[in-house]
One Martini backbone bead per residue (centre of mass of N, CA, C, O) as a GRO file, in nm:
protein
  227
    1MET     BB    1   0.810  -5.717  -1.495
    2ASP     BB    2   0.982  -5.531  -1.683
    3LYS     BB    3   1.320  -5.516  -1.700
    4ALA     BB    4   1.357  -5.220  -1.778
    5LYS     BB    5   1.176  -5.102  -1.553
    6GLU     BB    6   1.326  -5.231  -1.317
    7LYS     BB    7   1.595  -5.088  -1.370
    8VAL     BB    8   1.489  -4.799  -1.339
    9GLN     BB    9   1.387  -4.830  -1.048
   10ARG     BB   10   1.660  -4.901  -0.922
   11PHE     BB   11   1.804  -4.644  -1.008
   12ARG     BB   12   1.614  -4.444  -0.859
   13ALA     BB   13   1.644  -4.563  -0.577
   14ARG     BB   14   1.949  -4.518  -0.556
   15GLU     BB   15   1.942  -4.214  -0.600
   16GLN     BB   16   1.777  -4.154  -0.344
   17ARG     BB   17   1.983  -4.271  -0.144
   18ILE     BB   18   2.200  -4.067  -0.208
   19LEU     BB   19   2.042  -3.815  -0.126
   20ASP     BB   20   1.978  -3.901   0.164
   21ALA     BB   21   2.273  -3.937   0.255
   22ALA     BB   22   2.370  -3.652   0.197
   23LEU     BB   23   2.177  -3.510   0.392
   24GLU     BB   24   2.264  -3.648   0.650
   25LEU     BB   25   2.564  -3.555   0.638
   26LEU     BB   26   2.514  -3.251   0.626
   27LEU     BB   27   2.365  -3.236   0.904
   28GLU     BB   28   2.603  -3.364   1.069
   29HIS     BB   29   2.881  -3.200   0.923
   30GLY     BB   30   2.862  -3.039   0.680
   31GLU     BB   31   2.972  -2.923   0.368
   32GLU     BB   32   3.293  -2.927   0.422
   33LYS     BB   33   3.305  -3.262   0.510
   34VAL     BB   34   3.175  -3.382   0.265
   35THR     BB   35   3.200  -3.680   0.071
   36VAL     BB   36   3.170  -3.912  -0.171
   37GLU     BB   37   3.275  -4.146   0.000
   38GLN     BB   38   3.068  -4.114   0.231
   39ILE     BB   39   2.818  -4.157   0.063
   40ALA     BB   40   2.887  -4.438  -0.043
   41GLU     BB   41   2.912  -4.570   0.237
   42ARG     BB   42   2.620  -4.512   0.333
   43VAL     BB   43   2.498  -4.682   0.077
   44ASP     BB   44   2.683  -4.921  -0.011
   45ILE     BB   45   2.882  -4.811  -0.245
   46GLY     BB   46   3.057  -4.713  -0.497
   47LYS     BB   47   3.196  -4.430  -0.613
   48GLY     BB   48   3.136  -4.485  -0.918
   49THR     BB   49   2.825  -4.505  -0.885
   50ILE     BB   50   2.768  -4.211  -0.832
   51TYR     BB   51   2.866  -4.123  -1.135
   52LYS     BB   52   2.605  -4.250  -1.272
   53HIS     BB   53   2.422  -4.004  -1.148
   54PHE     BB   54   2.665  -3.796  -1.081
   55ILE     BB   55   2.918  -3.564  -1.170
   56SER     BB   56   2.884  -3.429  -0.876
   57LYS     BB   57   2.844  -3.287  -0.572
   58THR     BB   58   2.692  -3.040  -0.676
   59GLU     BB   59   2.460  -3.197  -0.809
   60ILE     BB   60   2.352  -3.315  -0.552
   61TYR     BB   61   2.287  -3.044  -0.416
   62MET     BB   62   2.096  -2.938  -0.639
   63ARG     BB   63   1.885  -3.159  -0.611
   64LEU     BB   64   1.807  -3.091  -0.324
   65LEU     BB   65   1.713  -2.804  -0.381
   66MET     BB   66   1.498  -2.872  -0.601
   67ASP     BB   67   1.328  -3.069  -0.436
   68TYR     BB   68   1.251  -2.863  -0.222
   69GLU     BB   69   1.107  -2.662  -0.417
   70ARG     BB   70   0.906  -2.869  -0.540
   71SER     BB   71   0.763  -2.939  -0.278
   72LEU     BB   72   0.651  -2.657  -0.238
   73ALA     BB   73   0.494  -2.643  -0.504
   74GLU     BB   74   0.297  -2.875  -0.438
   75ARG     BB   75   0.177  -2.752  -0.181
   76LEU     BB   76   0.075  -2.490  -0.312
   77LYS     BB   77  -0.117  -2.613  -0.517
   78VAL     BB   78  -0.307  -2.741  -0.309
   79ALA     BB   79  -0.361  -2.482  -0.142
   80VAL     BB   80  -0.490  -2.314  -0.368
   81GLU     BB   81  -0.725  -2.508  -0.418
   82ASN     BB   82  -0.840  -2.484  -0.130
   83ALA     BB   83  -0.890  -2.179  -0.144
   84GLU     BB   84  -1.087  -2.188  -0.400
   85GLU     BB   85  -1.282  -2.446  -0.325
   86LYS     BB   86  -1.294  -2.427   0.023
   87GLY     BB   87  -1.201  -2.141   0.159
   88ASP     BB   88  -0.889  -2.174   0.247
   89ILE     BB   89  -0.712  -1.885   0.275
   90THR     BB   90  -0.450  -1.993   0.455
   91ALA     BB   91  -0.310  -2.230   0.304
   92PRO     BB   92  -0.068  -2.103   0.148
   93ALA     BB   93   0.078  -1.988   0.394
   94ARG     BB   94   0.109  -2.252   0.550
   95ALA     BB   95   0.269  -2.404   0.336
   96TYR     BB   96   0.514  -2.223   0.337
   97PHE     BB   97   0.592  -2.230   0.640
   98GLU     BB   98   0.593  -2.538   0.685
   99SER     BB   99   0.804  -2.614   0.471
  100ARG     BB  100   1.043  -2.423   0.592
  101MET     BB  101   0.993  -2.473   0.930
  102ALA     BB  102   0.997  -2.780   1.001
  103ASP     BB  103   1.329  -2.761   0.917
  104PRO     BB  104   1.565  -2.542   1.003
  105GLY     BB  105   1.827  -2.696   0.935
  106LYS     BB  106   1.768  -2.745   0.634
  107ASP     BB  107   1.716  -2.456   0.544
  108ARG     BB  108   1.993  -2.346   0.625
  109LEU     BB  109   2.163  -2.533   0.453
  110PHE     BB  110   2.041  -2.447   0.175
  111GLN     BB  111   2.126  -2.156   0.190
  112ARG     BB  112   2.432  -2.209   0.195
  113LEU     BB  113   2.461  -2.373  -0.062
  114GLU     BB  114   2.355  -2.164  -0.259
  115GLU     BB  115   2.555  -1.936  -0.197
  116LYS     BB  116   2.815  -2.098  -0.272
  117ILE     BB  117   2.743  -2.176  -0.563
  118ILE     BB  118   2.711  -1.887  -0.662
  119THR     BB  119   2.986  -1.766  -0.580
  120LEU     BB  120   3.143  -2.007  -0.753
  121ASN     BB  121   2.996  -2.082  -1.017
  122LEU     BB  122   2.911  -2.409  -1.047
  123ALA     BB  123   2.571  -2.395  -1.145
  124PRO     BB  124   2.408  -2.189  -1.341
  125GLU     BB  125   2.178  -2.360  -1.473
  126MET     BB  126   2.061  -2.480  -1.208
  127ILE     BB  127   2.006  -2.210  -1.072
  128SER     BB  128   1.802  -2.113  -1.282
  129GLU     BB  129   1.604  -2.342  -1.230
  130LEU     BB  130   1.556  -2.286  -0.933
  131HIS     BB  131   1.451  -1.990  -0.974
  132ALA     BB  132   1.209  -2.069  -1.148
  133ILE     BB  133   1.059  -2.222  -0.929
  134ARG     BB  134   1.049  -1.991  -0.723
  135ASN     BB  135   0.901  -1.785  -0.904
  136SER     BB  136   0.649  -1.958  -0.931
  137ASN     BB  137   0.577  -1.953  -0.633
  138ALA     BB  138   0.553  -1.647  -0.607
  139SER     BB  139   0.327  -1.613  -0.819
  140ALA     BB  140   0.116  -1.784  -0.676
  141LEU     BB  141   0.103  -1.607  -0.423
  142ASN     BB  142   0.043  -1.332  -0.557
  143ARG     BB  143  -0.235  -1.415  -0.666
  144VAL     BB  144  -0.358  -1.454  -0.389
  145PHE     BB  145  -0.315  -1.171  -0.280
  146GLU     BB  146  -0.478  -1.021  -0.498
  147ARG     BB  147  -0.751  -1.154  -0.439
  148ARG     BB  148  -0.767  -1.073  -0.136
  149MET     BB  149  -0.761  -0.769  -0.188
  150GLU     BB  150  -1.017  -0.757  -0.369
  151GLN     BB  151  -1.192  -0.886  -0.117
  152GLY     BB  152  -1.088  -0.734   0.155
  153MET     BB  153  -0.865  -0.925   0.332
  154LEU     BB  154  -0.627  -0.739   0.245
  155LYS     BB  155  -0.398  -0.527   0.246
  156LYS     BB  156  -0.314  -0.273   0.022
  157VAL     BB  157  -0.042  -0.389  -0.165
  158PRO     BB  158   0.208  -0.501  -0.302
  159ALA     BB  159   0.236  -0.835  -0.342
  160TYR     BB  160   0.549  -0.859  -0.282
  161TYR     BB  161   0.538  -0.782   0.015
  162TYR     BB  162   0.441  -1.057   0.118
  163TYR     BB  163   0.657  -1.243   0.011
  164SER     BB  164   0.895  -1.088   0.140
  165THR     BB  165   0.793  -1.127   0.430
  166TYR     BB  166   0.798  -1.428   0.437
  167TRP     BB  167   1.096  -1.461   0.379
  168ALA     BB  168   1.203  -1.289   0.618
  169LEU     BB  169   1.067  -1.453   0.844
  170VAL     BB  170   1.211  -1.719   0.790
  171GLN     BB  171   1.501  -1.628   0.806
  172GLY     BB  172   1.481  -1.525   1.098
  173ALA     BB  173   1.376  -1.786   1.232
  174VAL     BB  174   1.615  -1.969   1.158
  175GLU     BB  175   1.831  -1.801   1.301
  176LEU     BB  176   1.699  -1.802   1.581
  177TYR     BB  177   1.702  -2.111   1.625
  178HIS     BB  178   2.044  -2.097   1.607
  179SER     BB  179   2.095  -1.897   1.827
  180LYS     BB  180   2.320  -1.832   2.084
  181SER     BB  181   2.213  -1.562   2.205
  182PHE     BB  182   1.909  -1.710   2.255
  183SER     BB  183   1.941  -1.981   2.420
  184ASP     BB  184   1.854  -1.858   2.714
  185VAL     BB  185   1.564  -1.747   2.621
  186ILE     BB  186   1.475  -2.002   2.465
  187GLU     BB  187   1.259  -2.264   2.575
  188ASP     BB  188   1.063  -2.291   2.298
  189ARG     BB  189   1.120  -2.348   1.978
  190GLU     BB  190   0.865  -2.477   1.861
  191GLY     BB  191   0.666  -2.269   1.971
  192LEU     BB  192   0.793  -2.028   1.826
  193MET     BB  193   0.750  -2.128   1.536
  194GLU     BB  194   0.443  -2.141   1.555
  195PHE     BB  195   0.400  -1.841   1.615
  196ILE     BB  196   0.534  -1.727   1.359
  197MET     BB  197   0.346  -1.868   1.162
  198ASP     BB  198   0.086  -1.733   1.264
  199VAL     BB  199   0.173  -1.449   1.198
  200GLY     BB  200   0.220  -1.493   0.892
  201VAL     BB  201  -0.070  -1.585   0.811
  202HIS     BB  202  -0.189  -1.282   0.931
  203ILE     BB  203  -0.071  -1.092   0.743
  204GLY     BB  204  -0.282  -0.821   0.655
  205ASP     BB  205  -0.541  -0.892   0.802
  206ILE     BB  206  -0.890  -0.739   0.754
  207SER     BB  207  -1.153  -0.925   0.775
  208SER     BB  208  -1.214  -0.875   1.108
  209ARG     BB  209  -1.266  -0.586   1.087
  210LYS     BB  210  -1.421  -0.324   1.284
  211PRO     BB  211  -1.590  -0.068   1.359
  212PRO     BB  212  -1.646   0.122   1.597
  213GLU     BB  213  -1.927   0.159   1.782
  214SER     BB  214  -1.932   0.474   1.805
  215SER     BB  215  -1.935   0.532   1.491
  216GLN     BB  216  -2.220   0.397   1.449
  217THR     BB  217  -2.399   0.563   1.670
  218THR     BB  218  -2.287   0.881   1.631
  219GLY     BB  219  -2.113   0.948   1.351
  220HIS     BB  220  -1.836   0.951   1.429
  221PRO     BB  221  -1.525   0.934   1.364
  222ALA     BB  222  -1.273   0.748   1.369
  223GLY     BB  223  -0.984   0.688   1.458
  224PRO     BB  224  -0.681   0.630   1.393
  225SER     BB  225  -0.503   0.423   1.170
  226PHE     BB  226  -0.238   0.152   1.166
  227GLY     BB  227  -0.344  -0.045   0.901
   0.00000   0.00000   0.00000
């Protein structure tokens, strides 16, 4: 292997170890207690080496946030292709919910990090880049919603209703997962998350609805619909 390429690979591998270590520490201790020194110690490198990769702890956090959003973007891309080419119409919804709800602790951590970075105006350019990725994900989902509404498979509402509902459902599910108020009520957190995901995947689905048998045989109009 060319020495220059090998050097680049080692640099990138070390950078990923820094990101992995930072995430581990954040999940263990919370964002208020993690220091660059702790990250360096976890990776077994000097503090100065960290700054060869990242100019600040905030940049490390922003990379984690953007990698998380890019990972969702990649899953959505594959899911949309499966929906269009293989007819798996629920694939995009499943990809969204599974990506965000697979690890509620990580999703909640990233929500807090983003809010604090925005509030303190620490990395406005990187936040703009993050939001551009997220908006692209939303647009991809909205196009799926619009096609499914045209096909008569989803209830017709503005497409952003669905994306907004997905977002709200995940936010609520993540908070519920960590809620101390519900800790005595919820016996199976993982099962509950699976149930919420299943509800989310089928929101607005009218593809399986059929008119009541009586309306077909007697010609009388069906009763009022609530969907």
